[in-house]
Amino acid sequence: MELYVDTANIEHIRHAAMLGCVSGVTTNPSLLAKEDPSVDVKQRILEIHELIGGHLSVEVVSTVTKGMLKEAEDIISWFPEATIKIPIIPDGLAAVKELSKKGIPTNVTLVFSPTQAIAAANAGATYVSVFMGRLDDIAISSNDVLNDICEIWEVQDYESKIIAASIRHPMHIIEAAKAGADIATVPYKVLMQSLKSPLTDSGLEQFLSDYDKMQTERQKILNI
Ligand code: E4P
């Protein structure tokens, strides 16, 4: 399972890109606004693109097919490898169909059920983003929904890649990987949490202190 970082924060993306374990970035209008409500979206997206050099999903804000297609055209003119993020609404599906005919990658977002995921796959979505945290927020098991979708993908042999999105904690990453999601898009804070273990910290501290002891003993012998 690949890891993407789910943020529009430049410093976080710069650091995540350095880690070597992150291959893409997903953004949405809320993530962009959180960093800077007056942001020049095109400029910020191009900065992110330069930093990550891999997958970058950019979301449209129009809710009608024609508007979505026009926005997609604009985004592609900023950088041709862009993945166009489109909400799972009827107009969105029609836009996905059109873009897929032209070979433009799409990420169908705000997916909360297997039936929505099936519709997105049939429209030709390159990626389908299943929102885990927001399902758990309303007491629907995101694990069950994601498992159902992954099972359907296996049976039906759908080509769209499944992105586990709206990740809130490291357990979501584990559940997504076990279910068979292709990608988990993870907020920077959760990404960093997922790398930590108190045993790594204490183990490293012990290794370094033993190394220091060894050096001190060796120095004593050499000075004799
Ligand atoms: C990713 O594609 C989504 O935009 C994102 O994961 C939403 O996360 P949230 O539910 O924490 O806002």
GROMACS .gro file of C-alpha atoms and ligand atoms in nm:
model
  236
    1MET     CA    1   0.000   0.000   0.000
    2GLU     CA    2   0.137   0.339  -0.100
    3LEU     CA    3   0.126   0.636   0.135
    4TYR     CA    4   0.021   0.984   0.029
    5VAL     CA    5   0.018   1.288   0.254
    6ASP     CA    6  -0.317   1.465   0.292
    7THR     CA    7  -0.228   1.831   0.337
    8ALA     CA    8  -0.156   2.162   0.164
    9ASN     CA    9   0.111   2.265   0.417
   10ILE     CA   10   0.436   2.330   0.231
   11GLU     CA   11   0.671   2.253   0.522
   12HIS     CA   12   0.491   1.930   0.599
   13ILE     CA   13   0.499   1.825   0.234
   14ARG     CA   14   0.869   1.915   0.208
   15HIS     CA   15   0.945   1.695   0.510
   16ALA     CA   16   0.715   1.411   0.399
   17ALA     CA   17   0.880   1.410   0.056
   18MET     CA   18   1.224   1.378   0.223
   19LEU     CA   19   1.115   1.074   0.421
   20GLY     CA   20   1.117   0.855   0.113
   21CYS     CA   21   0.800   0.664   0.209
   22VAL     CA   22   0.546   0.907   0.062
   23SER     CA   23   0.463   0.902  -0.308
   24GLY     CA   24   0.189   1.160  -0.345
   25VAL     CA   25  -0.023   1.443  -0.206
   26THR     CA   26  -0.398   1.485  -0.189
   27THR     CA   27  -0.552   1.826  -0.135
   28ASN     CA   28  -0.902   1.965  -0.107
   29PRO     CA   29  -1.041   2.319  -0.073
   30SER     CA   30  -1.062   2.287   0.308
   31LEU     CA   31  -0.697   2.182   0.338
   32LEU     CA   32  -0.590   2.475   0.115
   33ALA     CA   33  -0.804   2.724   0.311
   34LYS     CA   34  -0.670   2.593   0.644
   35GLU     CA   35  -0.316   2.690   0.544
   36ASP     CA   36  -0.407   3.029   0.399
   37PRO     CA   37  -0.764   3.143   0.323
   38SER     CA   38  -0.633   3.399   0.071
   39VAL     CA   39  -0.401   3.154  -0.103
   40ASP     CA   40  -0.342   3.169  -0.477
   41VAL     CA   41  -0.452   2.809  -0.546
   42LYS     CA   42  -0.259   2.770  -0.873
   43GLN     CA   43   0.064   2.894  -0.714
   44ARG     CA   44   0.027   2.672  -0.408
   45ILE     CA   45  -0.052   2.366  -0.620
   46LEU     CA   46   0.254   2.430  -0.837
   47GLU     CA   47   0.473   2.464  -0.525
   48ILE     CA   48   0.337   2.132  -0.396
   49HIS     CA   49   0.390   1.970  -0.735
   50GLU     CA   50   0.754   2.078  -0.740
   51LEU     CA   51   0.813   1.937  -0.392
   52ILE     CA   52   0.643   1.600  -0.428
   53GLY     CA   53   0.707   1.520  -0.795
   54GLY     CA   54   0.459   1.227  -0.769
   55HIS     CA   55   0.083   1.192  -0.749
   56LEU     CA   56  -0.104   1.517  -0.681
   57SER     CA   57  -0.485   1.529  -0.662
   58VAL     CA   58  -0.643   1.872  -0.711
   59GLU     CA   59  -1.014   1.913  -0.638
   60VAL     CA   60  -1.265   2.097  -0.855
   61VAL     CA   61  -1.521   2.325  -0.690
   62SER     CA   62  -1.786   2.339  -0.959
   63THR     CA   63  -2.089   2.116  -0.904
   64VAL     CA   64  -2.192   2.093  -1.270
   65THR     CA   65  -2.026   1.874  -1.533
   66LYS     CA   66  -1.940   2.159  -1.770
   67GLY     CA   67  -1.778   2.364  -1.493
   68MET     CA   68  -1.583   2.063  -1.365
   69LEU     CA   69  -1.450   1.991  -1.713
   70LYS     CA   70  -1.343   2.354  -1.755
   71GLU     CA   71  -1.163   2.346  -1.418
   72ALA     CA   72  -0.997   2.016  -1.509
   73GLU     CA   73  -0.872   2.176  -1.832
   74ASP     CA   74  -0.724   2.467  -1.631
   75ILE     CA   75  -0.555   2.237  -1.378
   76ILE     CA   76  -0.405   2.024  -1.654
   77SER     CA   77  -0.266   2.342  -1.811
   78TRP     CA   78  -0.081   2.412  -1.480
   79PHE     CA   79   0.083   2.068  -1.491
   80PRO     CA   80  -0.021   1.786  -1.723
   81GLU     CA   81   0.018   1.496  -1.475
   82ALA     CA   82  -0.251   1.636  -1.240
   83THR     CA   83  -0.515   1.401  -1.104
   84ILE     CA   84  -0.854   1.574  -1.100
   85LYS     CA   85  -1.048   1.520  -0.780
   86ILE     CA   86  -1.423   1.513  -0.836
   87PRO     CA   87  -1.708   1.457  -0.588
   88ILE     CA   88  -1.934   1.153  -0.626
   89ILE     CA   89  -2.243   1.337  -0.743
   90PRO     CA   90  -2.427   1.267  -1.070
   91ASP     CA   91  -2.261   1.561  -1.249
   92GLY     CA   92  -1.928   1.445  -1.112
   93LEU     CA   93  -1.973   1.097  -1.257
   94ALA     CA   94  -2.049   1.246  -1.599
   95ALA     CA   95  -1.731   1.457  -1.575
   96VAL     CA   96  -1.528   1.149  -1.474
   97LYS     CA   97  -1.660   0.964  -1.778
   98GLU     CA   98  -1.555   1.250  -2.010
   99LEU     CA   99  -1.211   1.287  -1.852
  100SER     CA  100  -1.154   0.912  -1.858
  101LYS     CA  101  -1.228   0.907  -2.234
  102LYS     CA  102  -0.946   1.162  -2.274
  103GLY     CA  103  -0.710   0.960  -2.053
  104ILE     CA  104  -0.707   1.224  -1.777
  105PRO     CA  105  -0.670   1.067  -1.430
  106THR     CA  106  -0.949   1.127  -1.180
  107ASN     CA  107  -0.990   1.075  -0.807
  108VAL     CA  108  -1.355   1.038  -0.709
  109THR     CA  109  -1.391   1.182  -0.363
  110LEU     CA  110  -1.644   1.183  -0.076
  111VAL     CA  111  -1.719   0.813  -0.122
  112PHE     CA  112  -1.895   0.659   0.178
  113SER     CA  113  -2.055   0.341   0.045
  114PRO     CA  114  -1.987   0.042  -0.181
  115THR     CA  115  -2.260   0.152  -0.424
  116GLN     CA  116  -2.095   0.493  -0.468
  117ALA     CA  117  -1.761   0.322  -0.520
  118ILE     CA  118  -1.908   0.087  -0.785
  119ALA     CA  119  -2.059   0.384  -0.973
  120ALA     CA  120  -1.724   0.567  -0.966
  121ALA     CA  121  -1.540   0.260  -1.099
  122ASN     CA  122  -1.794   0.216  -1.380
  123ALA     CA  123  -1.761   0.583  -1.479
  124GLY     CA  124  -1.388   0.523  -1.525
  125ALA     CA  125  -1.238   0.669  -1.207
  126THR     CA  126  -0.863   0.617  -1.176
  127TYR     CA  127  -0.888   0.646  -0.796
  128VAL     CA  128  -1.179   0.612  -0.554
  129SER     CA  129  -1.135   0.787  -0.217
  130VAL     CA  130  -1.320   0.618   0.070
  131PHE     CA  131  -1.349   0.846   0.374
  132MET     CA  132  -1.281   0.642   0.687
  133GLY     CA  133  -1.281   0.899   0.970
  134ARG     CA  134  -1.601   1.067   0.859
  135LEU     CA  135  -1.780   0.728   0.853
  136ASP     CA  136  -1.662   0.648   1.205
  137ASP     CA  137  -1.780   0.996   1.312
  138ILE     CA  138  -2.138   0.892   1.237
  139ALA     CA  139  -2.101   0.547   1.393
  140ILE     CA  140  -2.072   0.356   1.065
  141SER     CA  141  -1.775   0.120   1.073
  142SER     CA  142  -1.525   0.247   0.816
  143ASN     CA  143  -1.348  -0.086   0.846
  144ASP     CA  144  -1.663  -0.274   0.735
  145VAL     CA  145  -1.727  -0.035   0.445
  146LEU     CA  146  -1.367  -0.049   0.323
  147ASN     CA  147  -1.357  -0.429   0.356
  148ASP     CA  148  -1.679  -0.456   0.153
  149ILE     CA  149  -1.540  -0.228  -0.118
  150CYS     CA  150  -1.209  -0.418  -0.135
  151GLU     CA  151  -1.394  -0.752  -0.153
  152ILE     CA  152  -1.611  -0.620  -0.438
  153TRP     CA  153  -1.297  -0.498  -0.618
  154GLU     CA  154  -1.147  -0.846  -0.590
  155VAL     CA  155  -1.461  -1.020  -0.719
  156GLN     CA  156  -1.531  -0.771  -0.997
  157ASP     CA  157  -1.170  -0.710  -1.092
  158TYR     CA  158  -1.219  -0.332  -1.104
  159GLU     CA  159  -0.918  -0.134  -1.217
  160SER     CA  160  -0.971   0.187  -1.017
  161LYS     CA  161  -0.730   0.220  -0.728
  162ILE     CA  162  -0.878   0.247  -0.380
  163ILE     CA  163  -0.755   0.533  -0.163
  164ALA     CA  164  -0.830   0.515   0.210
  165ALA     CA  165  -0.890   0.882   0.298
  166SER     CA  166  -1.004   1.081   0.601
  167ILE     CA  167  -0.747   0.893   0.807
  168ARG     CA  168  -0.751   1.001   1.172
  169HIS     CA  169  -0.504   0.769   1.346
  170PRO     CA  170  -0.245   0.498   1.273
  171MET     CA  171  -0.503   0.218   1.322
  172HIS     CA  172  -0.682   0.345   1.012
  173ILE     CA  173  -0.360   0.292   0.813
  174ILE     CA  174  -0.335  -0.068   0.939
  175GLU     CA  175  -0.704  -0.136   0.867
  176ALA     CA  176  -0.667   0.011   0.516
  177ALA     CA  177  -0.362  -0.204   0.442
  178LYS     CA  178  -0.533  -0.520   0.576
  179ALA     CA  179  -0.846  -0.450   0.371
  180GLY     CA  180  -0.635  -0.418   0.056
  181ALA     CA  181  -0.654  -0.045  -0.020
  182ASP     CA  182  -0.394   0.059  -0.279
  183ILE     CA  183  -0.316   0.387  -0.106
  184ALA     CA  184  -0.373   0.555   0.230
  185THR     CA  185  -0.368   0.933   0.224
  186VAL     CA  186  -0.261   1.042   0.569
  187PRO     CA  187  -0.247   1.379   0.749
  188TYR     CA  188   0.113   1.475   0.832
  189LYS     CA  189   0.055   1.445   1.207
  190VAL     CA  190  -0.077   1.090   1.173
  191LEU     CA  191   0.207   1.001   0.936
  192MET     CA  192   0.462   1.110   1.197
  193GLN     CA  193   0.270   0.930   1.475
  194SER     CA  194   0.272   0.614   1.266
  195LEU     CA  195   0.653   0.619   1.248
  196LYS     CA  196   0.700   0.642   1.626
  197SER     CA  197   0.745   0.370   1.884
  198PRO     CA  198   0.872   0.422   2.241
  199LEU     CA  199   1.072   0.101   2.189
  200THR     CA  200   1.255   0.257   1.892
  201ASP     CA  201   1.343   0.563   2.104
  202SER     CA  202   1.459   0.364   2.408
  203GLY     CA  203   1.639   0.108   2.188
  204LEU     CA  204   1.829   0.380   2.003
  205GLU     CA  205   1.917   0.557   2.327
  206GLN     CA  206   2.061   0.229   2.461
  207PHE     CA  207   2.262   0.159   2.142
  208LEU     CA  208   2.412   0.509   2.147
  209SER     CA  209   2.497   0.496   2.515
  210ASP     CA  210   2.663   0.153   2.476
  211TYR     CA  211   2.861   0.287   2.181
  212ASP     CA  212   2.979   0.582   2.394
  213LYS     CA  213   3.083   0.343   2.675
  214MET     CA  214   3.279   0.136   2.423
  215GLN     CA  215   3.458   0.445   2.294
  216THR     CA  216   3.547   0.556   2.647
  217GLU     CA  217   3.686   0.211   2.737
  218ARG     CA  218   3.885   0.195   2.413
  219GLN     CA  219   4.027   0.541   2.477
  220LYS     CA  220   4.138   0.435   2.826
  221ILE     CA  221   4.328   0.134   2.681
  222LEU     CA  222   4.494   0.347   2.413
  223ASN     CA  223   4.605   0.603   2.672
  224ILE     CA  224   4.772   0.341   2.895
  225E4P     C1  225  -0.870   1.318   0.097
  225E4P     O1  226  -0.876   1.298  -0.020
  225E4P     C2  227  -0.974   1.393   0.171
  225E4P     O2  228  -0.985   1.519   0.118
  225E4P     C3  229  -0.941   1.397   0.316
  225E4P     O3  230  -0.881   1.274   0.354
  225E4P     C4  231  -1.055   1.434   0.405
  225E4P     O4  232  -1.018   1.416   0.539
  225E4P     P1  233  -1.104   1.474   0.663
  225E4P     O5  234  -1.225   1.391   0.676
  225E4P     O6  235  -1.012   1.457   0.781
  225E4P     O7  236  -1.132   1.615   0.631
   0.00000   0.00000   0.00000
